[in-house]
mmCIF file of C-alpha atoms in Angstrom:
data_model
loop_
_atom_site.group_PDB
_atom_site.id
_atom_site.type_symbol
_atom_site.label_atom_id
_atom_site.label_comp_id
_atom_site.label_asym_id
_atom_site.label_seq_id
_atom_site.Cartn_x
_atom_site.Cartn_y
_atom_site.Cartn_z
ATOM 1 C CA MET A 1 -108.703 -72.226 3.479
ATOM 2 C CA ILE A 2 -109.661 -75.794 3.625
ATOM 3 C CA PHE A 3 -107.733 -77.723 5.774
ATOM 4 C CA GLN A 4 -107.595 -81.309 6.185
ATOM 5 C CA GLY A 5 -109.642 -81.210 9.726
ATOM 6 C CA ARG A 6 -106.740 -83.450 11.707
ATOM 7 C CA SER A 7 -107.864 -83.372 15.314
ATOM 8 C CA ILE A 8 -105.404 -82.305 17.867
ATOM 9 C CA LEU A 9 -104.412 -85.100 18.689
ATOM 10 C CA GLU A 10 -103.576 -86.226 15.328
ATOM 11 C CA ASN A 11 -101.669 -82.930 14.774
ATOM 12 C CA VAL A 12 -99.646 -83.492 18.406
ATOM 13 C CA ARG A 13 -98.255 -87.319 17.207
ATOM 14 C CA SER A 14 -97.291 -86.127 14.036
ATOM 15 C CA GLN A 15 -94.874 -83.222 15.335
ATOM 16 C CA GLY A 16 -94.642 -85.158 19.138
ATOM 17 C CA LEU A 17 -90.717 -84.649 19.059
ATOM 18 C CA ASP A 18 -90.523 -81.162 18.231
ATOM 19 C CA LEU A 19 -93.110 -80.644 21.205
ATOM 20 C CA ILE A 20 -91.025 -82.702 23.551
ATOM 21 C CA VAL A 21 -87.801 -80.845 22.755
ATOM 22 C CA LEU A 22 -89.355 -77.622 23.367
ATOM 23 C CA GLY A 23 -91.446 -78.980 26.653
ATOM 24 C CA VAL A 24 -87.781 -80.558 27.986
ATOM 25 C CA THR A 25 -86.329 -77.071 27.043
ATOM 26 C CA TYR A 26 -89.141 -75.159 28.711
ATOM 27 C CA LEU A 27 -88.396 -76.230 31.623
ATOM 28 C CA GLY A 28 -84.386 -76.373 31.736
ATOM 29 C CA LEU A 29 -85.233 -72.884 31.389
ATOM 30 C CA TRP A 30 -87.572 -72.574 34.577
ATOM 31 C CA GLY A 31 -85.439 -74.547 36.591
ATOM 32 C CA ALA A 32 -82.868 -72.347 35.143
ATOM 33 C CA GLY A 33 -84.927 -69.184 36.788
ATOM 34 C CA ILE A 34 -85.574 -70.258 40.161
ATOM 35 C CA TRP A 35 -81.492 -71.255 40.394
ATOM 36 C CA MET A 36 -81.378 -67.632 39.543
ATOM 37 C CA LEU A 37 -83.798 -65.736 41.808
ATOM 38 C CA SER A 38 -84.054 -67.673 44.735
ATOM 39 C CA SER A 39 -80.423 -66.323 45.236
ATOM 40 C CA LEU A 40 -81.647 -62.552 43.985
ATOM 41 C CA SER A 41 -84.971 -61.211 45.082
ATOM 42 C CA THR A 42 -86.190 -61.287 48.667
ATOM 43 C CA GLY A 43 -87.954 -63.370 50.964
ATOM 44 C CA GLU A 44 -89.776 -66.046 49.120
ATOM 45 C CA GLU A 45 -90.363 -63.840 46.081
ATOM 46 C CA TRP A 46 -88.980 -66.306 43.373
ATOM 47 C CA ILE A 47 -92.165 -68.300 44.402
ATOM 48 C CA ALA A 48 -94.359 -65.900 42.874
ATOM 49 C CA TRP A 49 -91.935 -66.344 39.638
ATOM 50 C CA ALA A 50 -91.745 -69.751 39.531
ATOM 51 C CA VAL A 51 -95.752 -70.189 39.880
ATOM 52 C CA SER A 52 -96.501 -66.986 36.757
ATOM 53 C CA SER A 53 -93.637 -68.354 34.460
ATOM 54 C CA LEU A 54 -94.932 -72.000 34.695
ATOM 55 C CA ALA A 55 -98.412 -70.777 33.948
ATOM 56 C CA PHE A 56 -97.301 -69.127 31.126
ATOM 57 C CA LEU A 57 -94.686 -72.193 29.653
ATOM 58 C CA GLY A 58 -98.011 -73.812 29.773
ATOM 59 C CA TYR A 59 -99.959 -71.947 27.872
ATOM 60 C CA ALA A 60 -97.246 -71.494 25.311
ATOM 61 C CA LEU A 61 -97.178 -75.002 24.756
ATOM 62 C CA GLY A 62 -101.257 -74.925 24.801
ATOM 63 C CA TYR A 63 -101.173 -72.025 21.880
ATOM 64 C CA LEU A 64 -98.946 -73.701 20.137
ATOM 65 C CA VAL A 65 -100.779 -77.178 20.073
ATOM 66 C CA TYR A 66 -104.023 -75.561 19.025
ATOM 67 C CA HIS A 67 -102.318 -73.610 15.831
ATOM 68 C CA LEU A 68 -100.643 -76.804 14.795
ATOM 69 C CA GLU A 69 -103.327 -77.267 12.293
ATOM 70 C CA LEU A 70 -101.576 -73.668 10.575
ATOM 71 C CA ASN A 71 -98.521 -75.140 9.878
ATOM 72 C CA VAL A 72 -98.712 -74.875 5.975
ATOM 73 C CA PRO A 73 -97.163 -72.821 3.048
ATOM 74 C CA PRO A 74 -99.167 -69.550 3.441
ATOM 75 C CA GLY A 75 -100.630 -70.422 -0.077
ATOM 76 C CA GLY A 76 -101.333 -74.020 0.367
ATOM 77 C CA ASP A 77 -102.317 -76.565 2.700
ATOM 78 C CA THR A 78 -100.141 -79.267 2.625
ATOM 79 C CA ARG A 79 -98.713 -79.724 6.511
ATOM 80 C CA TYR A 80 -94.893 -79.705 7.391
ATOM 81 C CA PRO A 81 -93.328 -82.626 8.542
ATOM 82 C CA ASP A 82 -92.147 -80.604 11.547
ATOM 83 C CA LEU A 83 -92.130 -76.606 13.116
ATOM 84 C CA GLY A 84 -88.871 -76.158 11.113
ATOM 85 C CA TRP A 85 -85.896 -74.097 12.779
ATOM 86 C CA ALA A 86 -88.148 -70.666 11.756
ATOM 87 C CA ASN A 87 -90.895 -71.596 14.337
ATOM 88 C CA ARG A 88 -88.671 -73.702 16.892
ATOM 89 C CA ILE A 89 -87.040 -70.248 17.409
ATOM 90 C CA THR A 90 -90.189 -68.192 17.523
ATOM 91 C CA MET A 91 -91.122 -70.613 20.437
ATOM 92 C CA TRP A 92 -87.669 -69.853 21.898
ATOM 93 C CA ARG A 93 -88.800 -66.478 22.333
ATOM 94 C CA ALA A 94 -92.155 -67.151 23.980
ATOM 95 C CA GLY A 95 -90.103 -69.471 26.547
ATOM 96 C CA LEU A 96 -88.386 -65.959 27.548
ATOM 97 C CA LEU A 97 -91.047 -64.070 27.684
ATOM 98 C CA GLY A 98 -92.150 -66.430 30.671
ATOM 99 C CA GLY A 99 -89.234 -65.497 31.869
ATOM 100 C CA LEU A 100 -89.752 -61.817 31.804
ATOM 101 C CA PHE A 101 -93.742 -62.270 32.813
ATOM 102 C CA GLY A 102 -92.861 -64.043 35.973
ATOM 103 C CA LEU A 103 -90.561 -60.557 37.011
ATOM 104 C CA ILE A 104 -94.146 -58.331 37.129
ATOM 105 C CA PHE A 105 -94.721 -60.278 40.194
ATOM 106 C CA LEU A 106 -91.462 -60.110 41.973
ATOM 107 C CA MET A 107 -92.239 -56.806 44.848
ATOM 108 C CA SER A 108 -89.009 -56.027 44.688
ATOM 109 C CA LEU A 109 -87.387 -55.046 42.149
ATOM 110 C CA GLN A 110 -83.862 -54.797 42.302
ATOM 111 C CA GLU A 111 -81.694 -53.713 40.175
ATOM 112 C CA THR A 112 -79.599 -56.595 39.252
ATOM 113 C CA VAL A 113 -83.647 -58.491 38.031
ATOM 114 C CA ARG A 114 -84.286 -54.536 36.103
ATOM 115 C CA TRP A 115 -80.492 -55.853 34.269
ATOM 116 C CA LEU A 116 -82.432 -59.436 33.416
ATOM 117 C CA ALA A 117 -85.430 -57.963 32.415
ATOM 118 C CA GLY A 118 -83.994 -55.715 29.684
ATOM 119 C CA VAL A 119 -81.549 -58.353 28.538
ATOM 120 C CA LEU A 120 -84.435 -61.258 28.363
ATOM 121 C CA TYR A 121 -86.600 -58.848 26.350
ATOM 122 C CA SER A 122 -83.551 -57.693 24.312
ATOM 123 C CA LEU A 123 -83.080 -60.964 23.398
ATOM 124 C CA VAL A 124 -87.076 -61.560 22.492
ATOM 125 C CA ALA A 125 -86.082 -58.658 20.506
ATOM 126 C CA LEU A 126 -83.251 -60.186 18.478
ATOM 127 C CA LEU A 127 -84.543 -63.587 18.282
ATOM 128 C CA ASP A 128 -87.765 -61.569 16.524
ATOM 129 C CA PHE A 129 -85.478 -60.561 13.643
ATOM 130 C CA VAL A 130 -83.773 -63.855 13.207
ATOM 131 C CA ASP A 131 -87.086 -66.590 13.373
ATOM 132 C CA GLY A 132 -88.263 -64.182 10.309
ATOM 133 C CA TRP A 133 -84.215 -64.061 8.460
ATOM 134 C CA VAL A 134 -84.433 -67.905 8.973
ATOM 135 C CA ALA A 135 -87.708 -68.301 7.864
ATOM 136 C CA ARG A 136 -86.837 -67.000 4.523
ATOM 137 C CA ARG A 137 -84.084 -67.589 4.126
ATOM 138 C CA THR A 138 -85.086 -71.356 4.573
ATOM 139 C CA HIS A 139 -88.166 -70.944 2.423
ATOM 140 C CA ARG A 140 -90.348 -72.835 5.202
ATOM 141 C CA SER A 141 -92.828 -69.442 5.885
ATOM 142 C CA SER A 142 -96.081 -70.668 7.154
ATOM 143 C CA ARG A 143 -99.239 -69.317 8.283
ATOM 144 C CA LEU A 144 -98.275 -70.819 11.982
ATOM 145 C CA GLY A 145 -94.655 -68.904 11.825
ATOM 146 C CA GLU A 146 -97.400 -65.699 10.884
ATOM 147 C CA ALA A 147 -100.222 -66.555 14.149
ATOM 148 C CA LEU A 148 -96.779 -67.102 16.474
ATOM 149 C CA ASP A 149 -95.230 -63.935 15.459
ATOM 150 C CA MET A 150 -97.937 -62.167 15.882
ATOM 151 C CA HIS A 151 -98.926 -63.179 18.963
ATOM 152 C CA TRP A 152 -95.423 -62.998 20.698
ATOM 153 C CA ASP A 153 -94.634 -59.434 19.824
ATOM 154 C CA SER A 154 -98.012 -58.053 20.933
ATOM 155 C CA LEU A 155 -98.193 -60.447 23.855
ATOM 156 C CA GLY A 156 -94.389 -59.402 24.613
ATOM 157 C CA VAL A 157 -94.702 -55.853 24.731
ATOM 158 C CA LEU A 158 -97.740 -55.695 26.649
ATOM 159 C CA ILE A 159 -95.406 -57.018 29.262
ATOM 160 C CA ALA A 160 -92.642 -55.123 28.348
ATOM 161 C CA SER A 161 -94.762 -52.325 28.801
ATOM 162 C CA VAL A 162 -96.014 -54.072 32.112
ATOM 163 C CA LEU A 163 -93.205 -54.070 33.414
ATOM 164 C CA LEU A 164 -91.770 -50.283 32.741
ATOM 165 C CA VAL A 165 -94.735 -49.146 35.108
ATOM 166 C CA ARG A 166 -94.394 -51.211 37.791
ATOM 167 C CA MET A 167 -90.691 -50.168 37.086
ATOM 168 C CA GLY A 168 -91.650 -46.308 37.233
ATOM 169 C CA GLN A 169 -90.135 -45.844 34.246
ATOM 170 C CA VAL A 170 -92.750 -44.189 32.135
ATOM 171 C CA SER A 171 -96.159 -43.298 32.772
ATOM 172 C CA PRO A 172 -98.974 -45.992 33.707
ATOM 173 C CA LEU A 173 -100.697 -44.785 30.210
ATOM 174 C CA PHE A 174 -98.246 -46.414 28.598
ATOM 175 C CA VAL A 175 -99.618 -49.606 28.500
ATOM 176 C CA LEU A 176 -101.856 -48.209 25.900
ATOM 177 C CA VAL A 177 -98.583 -49.421 23.909
ATOM 178 C CA GLY A 178 -99.479 -52.818 24.828
ATOM 179 C CA LEU A 179 -102.875 -53.300 24.629
ATOM 180 C CA ALA A 180 -102.903 -51.079 21.269
ATOM 181 C CA ARG A 181 -102.905 -54.496 18.699
ATOM 182 C CA PHE A 182 -105.132 -56.475 21.387
ATOM 183 C CA LEU A 183 -107.812 -53.378 21.161
ATOM 184 C CA TYR A 184 -107.076 -53.286 17.354
ATOM 185 C CA VAL A 185 -107.948 -56.937 17.045
ATOM 186 C CA ALA A 186 -110.901 -56.648 19.129
ATOM 187 C CA VAL A 187 -112.478 -54.024 17.333
ATOM 188 C CA ILE A 188 -112.183 -56.102 13.719
ATOM 189 C CA GLN A 189 -113.654 -59.339 15.390
ATOM 190 C CA TRP A 190 -116.579 -57.223 16.883
ATOM 191 C CA ARG A 191 -117.239 -56.108 13.445
ATOM 192 C CA GLU A 192 -117.076 -58.913 11.332
ATOM 193 C CA ARG A 193 -119.148 -60.700 14.012
ATOM 194 C CA ARG A 194 -121.865 -58.001 13.416
ATOM 195 C CA GLY A 195 -121.728 -58.155 8.927
ATOM 196 C CA LEU A 196 -120.256 -54.959 9.855
ATOM 197 C CA PRO A 197 -117.991 -53.668 6.419
ATOM 198 C CA LEU A 198 -114.260 -53.677 6.528
ATOM 199 C CA ALA A 199 -112.102 -52.051 4.286
ATOM 200 C CA PRO A 200 -108.669 -53.021 3.570
ATOM 201 C CA LEU A 201 -105.063 -51.159 5.525
ATOM 202 C CA PRO A 202 -103.161 -48.696 2.465
ATOM 203 C CA SER A 203 -99.637 -50.432 2.283
ATOM 204 C CA ASN A 204 -97.613 -48.717 4.867
ATOM 205 C CA PRO A 205 -93.942 -50.465 4.664
ATOM 206 C CA TYR A 206 -93.044 -47.734 8.184
ATOM 207 C CA ARG A 207 -95.429 -50.411 10.021
ATOM 208 C CA ARG A 208 -93.190 -53.393 10.246
ATOM 209 C CA PHE A 209 -90.040 -50.011 10.708
ATOM 210 C CA MET A 210 -92.633 -49.080 13.789
ATOM 211 C CA ALA A 211 -92.376 -52.268 15.531
ATOM 212 C CA GLY A 212 -88.859 -52.652 15.471
ATOM 213 C CA ILE A 213 -88.033 -49.265 16.296
ATOM 214 C CA GLN A 214 -90.650 -50.157 19.669
ATOM 215 C CA MET A 215 -89.269 -53.347 20.668
ATOM 216 C CA GLY A 216 -85.493 -51.462 20.901
ATOM 217 C CA LEU A 217 -87.061 -48.705 22.766
ATOM 218 C CA ILE A 218 -88.527 -51.210 25.304
ATOM 219 C CA ALA A 219 -85.516 -52.914 25.583
ATOM 220 C CA ILE A 220 -83.409 -49.859 26.307
ATOM 221 C CA LEU A 221 -85.858 -48.855 28.791
ATOM 222 C CA LEU A 222 -85.918 -51.609 30.949
ATOM 223 C CA PHE A 223 -82.094 -51.816 31.348
ATOM 224 C CA PRO A 224 -80.809 -49.709 34.810
ATOM 225 C CA VAL A 225 -79.994 -47.291 33.087
ATOM 226 C CA PHE A 226 -81.615 -44.328 32.139
ATOM 227 C CA SER A 227 -84.253 -43.555 34.638
ATOM 228 C CA PRO A 228 -87.002 -40.438 35.080
ATOM 229 C CA PRO A 229 -87.755 -37.832 33.699
ATOM 230 C CA ALA A 230 -85.816 -38.792 30.675
ATOM 231 C CA THR A 231 -87.240 -42.361 30.338
ATOM 232 C CA THR A 232 -90.939 -40.473 31.077
ATOM 233 C CA ILE A 233 -90.586 -38.377 28.224
ATOM 234 C CA ALA A 234 -88.993 -40.603 25.719
ATOM 235 C CA ALA A 235 -91.950 -42.908 26.016
ATOM 236 C CA TRP A 236 -94.734 -40.322 25.670
ATOM 237 C CA LEU A 237 -92.237 -39.010 22.517
ATOM 238 C CA TRP A 238 -92.978 -42.879 21.203
ATOM 239 C CA MET A 239 -96.741 -43.226 22.462
ATOM 240 C CA ILE A 240 -98.125 -39.808 20.199
ATOM 241 C CA PRO A 241 -97.027 -41.064 16.815
ATOM 242 C CA PHE A 242 -97.679 -44.939 17.709
ATOM 243 C CA LEU A 243 -101.207 -44.466 19.273
ATOM 244 C CA THR A 244 -101.835 -42.015 16.282
ATOM 245 C CA ALA A 245 -100.985 -44.735 14.262
ATOM 246 C CA PHE A 246 -102.719 -47.476 15.360
ATOM 247 C CA LEU A 247 -106.060 -44.998 15.657
ATOM 248 C CA ARG A 248 -105.892 -43.643 11.757
ATOM 249 C CA ASP A 249 -104.859 -47.366 11.265
ATOM 250 C CA GLY A 250 -108.402 -48.493 13.050
ATOM 251 C CA LEU A 251 -110.493 -45.770 11.135
ATOM 252 C CA TYR A 252 -109.667 -47.013 8.218
ATOM 253 C CA VAL A 253 -110.034 -50.308 8.221
ATOM 254 C CA SER A 254 -113.228 -49.912 9.828
ATOM 255 C CA THR A 255 -114.160 -47.617 6.966
ATOM 256 C CA ALA A 256 -114.341 -44.228 8.899
ATOM 257 C CA MET A 257 -112.172 -43.283 6.933
ATOM 258 C CA ASP A 258 -109.464 -43.357 3.582
ATOM 259 C CA GLU A 259 -106.578 -41.944 1.840
ATOM 260 C CA GLN A 260 -109.545 -39.029 0.629
ATOM 261 C CA THR A 261 -110.636 -38.383 3.529
ATOM 262 C CA ASP A 262 -107.673 -38.358 6.138
ATOM 263 C CA PRO A 263 -106.860 -35.060 7.449
ATOM 264 C CA LEU A 264 -103.059 -35.812 7.842
ATOM 265 C CA LEU A 265 -103.154 -35.936 4.225
ATOM 266 C CA ARG A 266 -105.737 -34.213 2.700
ATOM 267 C CA TRP A 267 -103.611 -30.921 4.335
ATOM 268 C CA GLY A 268 -99.879 -32.272 3.436
ATOM 269 C CA VAL A 269 -99.513 -33.085 7.068
ATOM 270 C CA LEU A 270 -96.785 -35.891 6.764
ATOM 271 C CA ALA A 271 -95.830 -34.694 3.523
ATOM 272 C CA SER A 272 -94.719 -32.051 4.625
ATOM 273 C CA LEU A 273 -93.199 -33.718 7.983
ATOM 274 C CA THR A 274 -90.776 -36.141 5.836
ATOM 275 C CA ARG A 275 -89.772 -33.401 3.828
ATOM 276 C CA VAL A 276 -89.199 -30.192 6.359
ATOM 277 C CA GLY A 277 -88.490 -32.592 9.095
ATOM 278 C CA PRO A 278 -85.336 -33.883 9.279
ATOM 279 C CA TRP A 279 -84.270 -30.269 8.622
ATOM 280 C CA LEU A 280 -85.315 -29.154 11.176
ATOM 281 C CA PHE A 281 -84.213 -32.398 14.100
ATOM 282 C CA ARG A 282 -80.546 -32.564 12.193
ATOM 283 C CA LEU A 283 -80.390 -29.046 12.989
ATOM 284 C CA LEU A 284 -81.455 -28.840 16.529
ATOM 285 C CA THR A 285 -79.243 -32.194 17.060
ATOM 286 C CA LEU A 286 -76.563 -29.937 16.146
ATOM 287 C CA ILE A 287 -76.850 -27.059 18.131
ATOM 288 C CA SER A 288 -77.920 -29.036 20.788
ATOM 289 C CA GLY A 289 -74.633 -30.542 20.432
ATOM 290 C CA ILE A 290 -72.509 -27.327 19.820
ATOM 291 C CA GLY A 291 -74.381 -26.954 23.458
ATOM 292 C CA LEU A 292 -72.923 -30.464 25.321
ATOM 293 C CA LEU A 293 -69.906 -29.899 24.072
ATOM 294 C CA LEU A 294 -69.247 -26.462 25.923
ATOM 295 C CA VAL A 295 -70.833 -27.255 29.081
ATOM 296 C CA PHE A 296 -69.544 -31.121 29.423
ATOM 297 C CA PRO A 297 -67.802 -31.347 33.245
ATOM 298 C CA ALA A 298 -63.841 -31.362 32.922
ATOM 299 C CA SER A 299 -62.548 -34.792 33.470
ATOM 300 C CA PRO A 300 -60.057 -37.285 32.512
ATOM 301 C CA TYR A 301 -62.657 -38.345 29.426
ATOM 302 C CA LEU A 302 -63.501 -34.958 28.400
ATOM 303 C CA PHE A 303 -61.448 -35.380 25.219
ATOM 304 C CA TRP A 304 -63.209 -38.686 24.266
ATOM 305 C CA ALA A 305 -66.976 -37.221 25.081
ATOM 306 C CA ARG A 306 -65.427 -33.743 23.156
ATOM 307 C CA THR A 307 -64.383 -36.627 19.944
ATOM 308 C CA THR A 308 -67.022 -37.942 20.696
ATOM 309 C CA LEU A 309 -69.661 -35.375 20.403
ATOM 310 C CA ALA A 310 -67.893 -33.835 16.932
ATOM 311 C CA GLY A 311 -67.401 -37.474 15.217
ATOM 312 C CA LEU A 312 -71.661 -37.512 15.256
ATOM 313 C CA GLY A 313 -72.394 -34.027 14.925
ATOM 314 C CA LEU A 314 -70.378 -34.494 11.646
ATOM 315 C CA MET A 315 -72.933 -37.371 10.758
ATOM 316 C CA VAL A 316 -75.513 -35.800 11.084
ATOM 317 C CA LEU A 317 -74.180 -32.382 9.131
ATOM 318 C CA LEU A 318 -73.542 -34.745 6.585
ATOM 319 C CA GLY A 319 -76.404 -37.452 6.966
ATOM 320 C CA VAL A 320 -74.629 -40.389 7.268
ATOM 321 C CA MET A 321 -76.350 -43.091 9.240
ATOM 322 C CA GLY A 322 -79.484 -40.224 10.213
ATOM 323 C CA ARG A 323 -80.946 -43.310 12.232
ATOM 324 C CA VAL A 324 -78.897 -44.753 13.621
ATOM 325 C CA ILE A 325 -77.118 -41.535 15.245
ATOM 326 C CA GLY A 326 -80.375 -40.612 16.650
ATOM 327 C CA ILE A 327 -80.568 -43.677 19.286
ATOM 328 C CA ALA A 328 -76.832 -42.482 19.661
ATOM 329 C CA TRP A 329 -77.859 -39.036 20.721
ATOM 330 C CA MET A 330 -81.029 -40.016 22.642
ATOM 331 C CA MET A 331 -79.057 -42.566 24.561
ATOM 332 C CA ILE A 332 -76.292 -39.161 25.266
ATOM 333 C CA ALA A 333 -79.148 -37.249 26.155
ATOM 334 C CA GLY A 334 -80.738 -39.719 28.821
ATOM 335 C CA PHE A 335 -77.547 -40.146 30.809
ATOM 336 C CA VAL A 336 -76.756 -36.984 31.077
ATOM 337 C CA LEU A 337 -80.936 -36.074 31.812
ATOM 338 C CA SER A 338 -80.573 -39.014 34.551
ATOM 339 C CA PHE A 339 -78.056 -37.059 36.626
ATOM 340 C CA SER A 340 -79.241 -32.831 35.748
ATOM 341 C CA SER A 341 -83.043 -33.664 34.880
ATOM 342 C CA ASN A 342 -83.298 -29.768 33.860
ATOM 343 C CA HIS A 343 -80.391 -29.354 31.326
ATOM 344 C CA PRO A 344 -81.884 -27.992 28.932
ATOM 345 C CA VAL A 345 -79.469 -28.630 25.511
ATOM 346 C CA ALA A 346 -80.113 -32.350 26.618
ATOM 347 C CA TRP A 347 -83.889 -32.022 26.598
ATOM 348 C CA GLY A 348 -82.711 -30.302 22.984
ATOM 349 C CA ALA A 349 -80.880 -33.711 22.049
ATOM 350 C CA LEU A 350 -83.216 -36.055 23.256
ATOM 351 C CA VAL A 351 -85.826 -34.156 21.033
ATOM 352 C CA GLY A 352 -83.411 -34.217 18.045
ATOM 353 C CA GLY A 353 -82.275 -37.115 18.101
ATOM 354 C CA PHE A 354 -85.948 -38.984 17.986
ATOM 355 C CA GLY A 355 -86.691 -37.033 15.001
ATOM 356 C CA LEU A 356 -83.639 -38.394 13.070
ATOM 357 C CA LEU A 357 -84.962 -41.931 14.357
ATOM 358 C CA MET A 358 -87.880 -41.638 12.883
ATOM 359 C CA LEU A 359 -87.660 -39.878 10.125
ATOM 360 C CA GLY A 360 -84.027 -39.782 9.465
ATOM 361 C CA THR A 361 -81.907 -37.050 8.040
ATOM 362 C CA GLY A 362 -83.876 -36.870 4.503
ATOM 363 C CA ARG A 363 -82.628 -35.119 1.341
ATOM 364 C CA LEU A 364 -78.732 -35.001 0.490
ATOM 365 C CA SER A 365 -77.786 -37.147 3.230
ATOM 366 C CA VAL A 366 -73.875 -38.923 1.861
ATOM 367 C CA TRP A 367 -75.183 -42.809 3.379
ATOM 368 C CA SER A 368 -78.534 -43.672 4.979
ATOM 369 C CA PRO A 369 -77.883 -48.114 4.830
ATOM 370 C CA GLU A 370 -80.536 -48.486 7.617
ATOM 371 C CA GLU A 371 -83.097 -46.719 4.974
ATOM 372 C CA TRP A 372 -83.033 -50.376 3.083
ATOM 373 C CA LEU A 373 -84.416 -51.852 6.499
ATOM 374 C CA ILE A 374 -87.519 -50.316 5.659
ATOM 375 C CA TYR A 375 -88.517 -51.562 3.284
ATOM 376 C CA HIS A 376 -87.200 -55.164 3.192
ATOM 377 C CA ARG A 377 -87.512 -58.194 5.201
ATOM 378 C CA ALA A 378 -84.976 -59.986 7.146
ATOM 379 C CA GLY A 379 -83.674 -62.920 4.815
ATOM 380 C CA GLU A 380 -85.019 -60.354 1.888
ATOM 381 C CA THR A 381 -82.614 -61.028 -0.876
ATOM 382 C CA SER A 382 -83.813 -58.254 -2.908
#
């Protein structure tokens, strides 16, 4: 694509109103953060947040200005007259990430601050869904939007993964999840600079699905509701398939592996997993659910707890919203393990729920509306 060669200053002048409004918005968020954290954090810790978050917000604006030349349709070179609502929403996400970034430098991550971290990243994940929906519904997709979306998604995961390690919620190795995208891009750029061949990635709708699951899982782990070892094991359950998928993509794009030499395809591992796995995880979840029903302690909420578990178990048996129910089972297991870390039934529910989240309930499922999201983007009409 050959652009019209406008200077950065010309781009700023043409879209100055958007940049001014965005800058004022960032300053408002920054001021609100200072006001809140100055009353929550100990000593002068809020100063560390103020300096680091302001630096991040400046970087966010600079990144946008540098890439304004990309504010064109994916297949054209005629620049849009303004950022458009989708890109504005994406930059709001960047502003929230500035607040999240600053929390890394708070030495005492109190429970209230951890709630704030969970809320901030949850809003980031929600807006990630919204900006794509808006772009497609308003027919304002752009190369700038693609660049901003990928950049803030990757940076958000890295920031959140570092925060989780700082909180002690996950293993330090979880930072690899945040670094994966950057390492993948570094490998591609390294091969390009040396003139080495690159291969296109095979189409895989599960990449987008896994990205969504990752943001949801990180948001849940940030809240001070669940604690190790449940959070640590949940993180490992996610890290293994996620990093394996990134490694496979890296081998594909570097021409070290293709669909004929991929052992997971040659040996039928993926085919067997998608065919048999849902049944095994449904069975494990049902057995764990029965165990939780039997061992649930007497309390004023016993009837409602057992009714909820029975209802979720019936949905698993029938195959109703399997992936969503998988999340519910994981959360229930996390609550139980927060009080009793050696509860074998809860561990079974955690693993079974994760399996359902990743694979669904498979064949003979009555209703699985969430499967649509795997193969479609937000805002698509067909």
